[in-house]
PDB file of C-alpha atoms in Angstrom:
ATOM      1  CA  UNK S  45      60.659  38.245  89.493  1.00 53.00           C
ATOM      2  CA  UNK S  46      61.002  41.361  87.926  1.00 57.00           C
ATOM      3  CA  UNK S  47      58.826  42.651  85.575  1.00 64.00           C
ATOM      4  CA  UNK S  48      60.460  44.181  81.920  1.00 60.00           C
ATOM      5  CA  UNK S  49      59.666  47.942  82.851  1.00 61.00           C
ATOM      6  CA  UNK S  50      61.831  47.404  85.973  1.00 62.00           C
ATOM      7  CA  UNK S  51      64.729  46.133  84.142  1.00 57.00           C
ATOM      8  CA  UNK S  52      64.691  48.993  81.433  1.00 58.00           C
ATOM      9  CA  UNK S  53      64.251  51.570  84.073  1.00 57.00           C
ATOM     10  CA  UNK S  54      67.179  49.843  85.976  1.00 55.00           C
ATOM     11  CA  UNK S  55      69.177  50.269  82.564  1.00 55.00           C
ATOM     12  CA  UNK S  56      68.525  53.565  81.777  1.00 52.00           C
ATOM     13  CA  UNK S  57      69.376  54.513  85.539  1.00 51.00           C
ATOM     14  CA  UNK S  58      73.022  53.228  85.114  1.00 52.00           C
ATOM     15  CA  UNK S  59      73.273  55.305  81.716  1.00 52.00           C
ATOM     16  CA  UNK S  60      72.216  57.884  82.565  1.00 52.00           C
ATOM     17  CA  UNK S  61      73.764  60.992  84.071  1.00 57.00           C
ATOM     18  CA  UNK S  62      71.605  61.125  87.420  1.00 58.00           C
ATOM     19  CA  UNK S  63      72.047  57.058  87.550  1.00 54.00           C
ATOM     20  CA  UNK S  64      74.792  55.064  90.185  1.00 59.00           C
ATOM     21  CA  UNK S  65      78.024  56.654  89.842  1.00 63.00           C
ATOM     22  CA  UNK S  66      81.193  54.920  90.139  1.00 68.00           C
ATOM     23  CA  UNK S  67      83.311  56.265  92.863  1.00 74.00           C
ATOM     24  CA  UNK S  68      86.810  56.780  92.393  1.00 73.00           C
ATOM     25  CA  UNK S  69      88.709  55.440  95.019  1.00 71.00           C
ATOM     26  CA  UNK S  70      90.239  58.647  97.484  1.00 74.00           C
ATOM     27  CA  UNK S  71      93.698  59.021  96.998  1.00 77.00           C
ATOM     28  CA  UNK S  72      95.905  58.760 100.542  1.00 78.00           C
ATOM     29  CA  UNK S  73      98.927  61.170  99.968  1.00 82.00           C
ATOM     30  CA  UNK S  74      99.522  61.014 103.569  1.00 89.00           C
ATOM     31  CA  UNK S  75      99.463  57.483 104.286  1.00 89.00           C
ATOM     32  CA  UNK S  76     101.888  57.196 100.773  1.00 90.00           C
ATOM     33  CA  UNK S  77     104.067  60.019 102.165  1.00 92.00           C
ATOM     34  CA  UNK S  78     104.207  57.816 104.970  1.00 93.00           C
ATOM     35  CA  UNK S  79     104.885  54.180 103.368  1.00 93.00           C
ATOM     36  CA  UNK S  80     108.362  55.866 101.275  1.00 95.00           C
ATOM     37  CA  UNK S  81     109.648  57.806 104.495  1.00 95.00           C
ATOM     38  CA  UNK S  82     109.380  54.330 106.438  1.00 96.00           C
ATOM     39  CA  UNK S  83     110.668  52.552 103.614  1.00 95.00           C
ATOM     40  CA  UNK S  84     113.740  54.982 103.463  1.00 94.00           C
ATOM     41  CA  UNK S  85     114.243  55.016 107.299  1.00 92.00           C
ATOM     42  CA  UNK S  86     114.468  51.033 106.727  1.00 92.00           C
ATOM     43  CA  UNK S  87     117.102  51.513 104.099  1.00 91.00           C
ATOM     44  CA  UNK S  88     119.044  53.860 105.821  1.00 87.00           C
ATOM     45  CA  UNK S  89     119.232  51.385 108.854  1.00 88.00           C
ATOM     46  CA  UNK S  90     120.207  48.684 107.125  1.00 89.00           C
ATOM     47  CA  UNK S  91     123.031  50.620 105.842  1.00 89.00           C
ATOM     48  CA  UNK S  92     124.355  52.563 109.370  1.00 87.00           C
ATOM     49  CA  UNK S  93     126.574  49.913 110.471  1.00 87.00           C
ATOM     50  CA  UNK S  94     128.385  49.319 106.812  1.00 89.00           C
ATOM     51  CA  UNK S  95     128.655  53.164 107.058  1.00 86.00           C
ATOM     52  CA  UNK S  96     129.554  53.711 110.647  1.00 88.00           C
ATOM     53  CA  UNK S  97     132.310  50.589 109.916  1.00 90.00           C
ATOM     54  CA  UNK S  98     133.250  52.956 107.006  1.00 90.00           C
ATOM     55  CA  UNK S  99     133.790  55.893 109.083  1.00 88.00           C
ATOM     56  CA  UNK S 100     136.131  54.247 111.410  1.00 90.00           C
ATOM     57  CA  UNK S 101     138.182  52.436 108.676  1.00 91.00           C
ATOM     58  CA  UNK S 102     138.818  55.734 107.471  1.00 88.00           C
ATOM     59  CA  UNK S 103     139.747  57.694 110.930  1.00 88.00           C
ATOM     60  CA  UNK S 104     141.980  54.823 111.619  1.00 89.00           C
ATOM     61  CA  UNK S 105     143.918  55.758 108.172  1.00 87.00           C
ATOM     62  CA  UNK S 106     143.704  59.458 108.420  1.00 85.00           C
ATOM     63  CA  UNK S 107     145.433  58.598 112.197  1.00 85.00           C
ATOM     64  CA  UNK S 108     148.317  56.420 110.746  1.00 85.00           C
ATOM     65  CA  UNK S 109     148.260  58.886 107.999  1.00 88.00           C
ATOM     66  CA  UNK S 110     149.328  61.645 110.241  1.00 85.00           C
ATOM     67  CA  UNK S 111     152.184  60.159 111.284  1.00 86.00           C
ATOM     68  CA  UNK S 112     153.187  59.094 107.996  1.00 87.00           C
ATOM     69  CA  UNK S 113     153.163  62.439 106.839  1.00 88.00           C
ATOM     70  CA  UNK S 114     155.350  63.513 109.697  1.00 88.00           C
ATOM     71  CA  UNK S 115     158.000  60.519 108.605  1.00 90.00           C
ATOM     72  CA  UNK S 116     157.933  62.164 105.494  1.00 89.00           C
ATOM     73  CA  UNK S 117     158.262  65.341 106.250  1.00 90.00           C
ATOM     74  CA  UNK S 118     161.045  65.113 108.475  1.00 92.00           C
ATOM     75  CA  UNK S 119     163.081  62.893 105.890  1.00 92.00           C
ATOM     76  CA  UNK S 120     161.664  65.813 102.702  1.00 91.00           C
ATOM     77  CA  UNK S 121     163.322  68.749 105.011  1.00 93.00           C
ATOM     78  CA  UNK S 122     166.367  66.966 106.121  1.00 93.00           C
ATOM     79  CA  UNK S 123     166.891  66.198 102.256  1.00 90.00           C
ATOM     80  CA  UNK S 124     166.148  70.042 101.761  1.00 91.00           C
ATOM     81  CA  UNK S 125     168.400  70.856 104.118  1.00 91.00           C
ATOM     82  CA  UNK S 126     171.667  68.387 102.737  1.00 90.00           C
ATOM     83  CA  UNK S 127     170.695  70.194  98.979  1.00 86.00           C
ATOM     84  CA  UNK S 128     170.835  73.442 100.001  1.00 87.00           C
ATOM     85  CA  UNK S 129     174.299  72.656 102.122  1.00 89.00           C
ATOM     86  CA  UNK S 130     175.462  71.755  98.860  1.00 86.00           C
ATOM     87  CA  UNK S 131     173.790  73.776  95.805  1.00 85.00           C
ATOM     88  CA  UNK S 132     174.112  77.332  98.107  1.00 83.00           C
ATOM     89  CA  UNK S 133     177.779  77.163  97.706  1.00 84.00           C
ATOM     90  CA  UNK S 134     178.154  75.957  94.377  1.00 81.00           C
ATOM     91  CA  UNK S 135     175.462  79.287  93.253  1.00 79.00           C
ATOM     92  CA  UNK S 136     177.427  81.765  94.792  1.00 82.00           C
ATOM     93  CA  UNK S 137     181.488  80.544  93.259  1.00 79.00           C
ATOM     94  CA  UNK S 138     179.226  80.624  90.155  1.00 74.00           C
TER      95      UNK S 138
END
C-alpha cells in the first residue's frame, strides 16, 4: 500500500513540467501519401474499362463519320457546281 507522501509526490510528478509527458502520436506522411495514391490507382482501375469502352465508341463514330462527311461533301460540291452552272450566266447578261 502506498503511503500519502508517495501519492502526492506521484501527483506533483504528472503536473509538473519535468513529470510523464504525453507523447503525441508521430505523424506518417509517407505511409498517408501512400494510402491516397493506392486509393486513386483503385479508382482509376475501376474506371479503365468504362473509359477504354468510351474510347472505342467514339473511334467507331469518328470512322463512320468520315465517310459521312465525304457523302456530304460530294452531294455540297455537286450542288455548288449545278448553282454556279446557273447563277454564272444569269451575273454576267446582268
Amino acid at each position: 500500500m502506498s503511503t500519502p507522501s508517495e501519492v502526492s509526490r506521484d501527483h506533483k510528478s504528472m503536473t509538473l513540467p519535468g513529470g510523464p509527458r504525453k507523447t503525441k502520436p508521430k505523424k506518417h506522411y509517407m505511409r498517408n501519401l501512400l494510402l491516397i495514391l493506392i486509393l486513386l490507382a483503385a479508382l482509376v482501375l475501376w474506371q479503365l474499362i468504362p473509359i477504354i469502352n468510351g474510347l472505342g465508341t467514339i473511334q467507331h463514330a469518328l470512322t463512320h463519320a468520315e465517310g459521312t462527311r465525304a457523302v456530304f461533301a460530294t452531294i455540297l460540291s455537286s450542288l455548288y457546281e449545278k448553282v454556279q452552272q446557273v447563277a454564272v450566266p444569269l451575273l454576267k447578261h446582268l
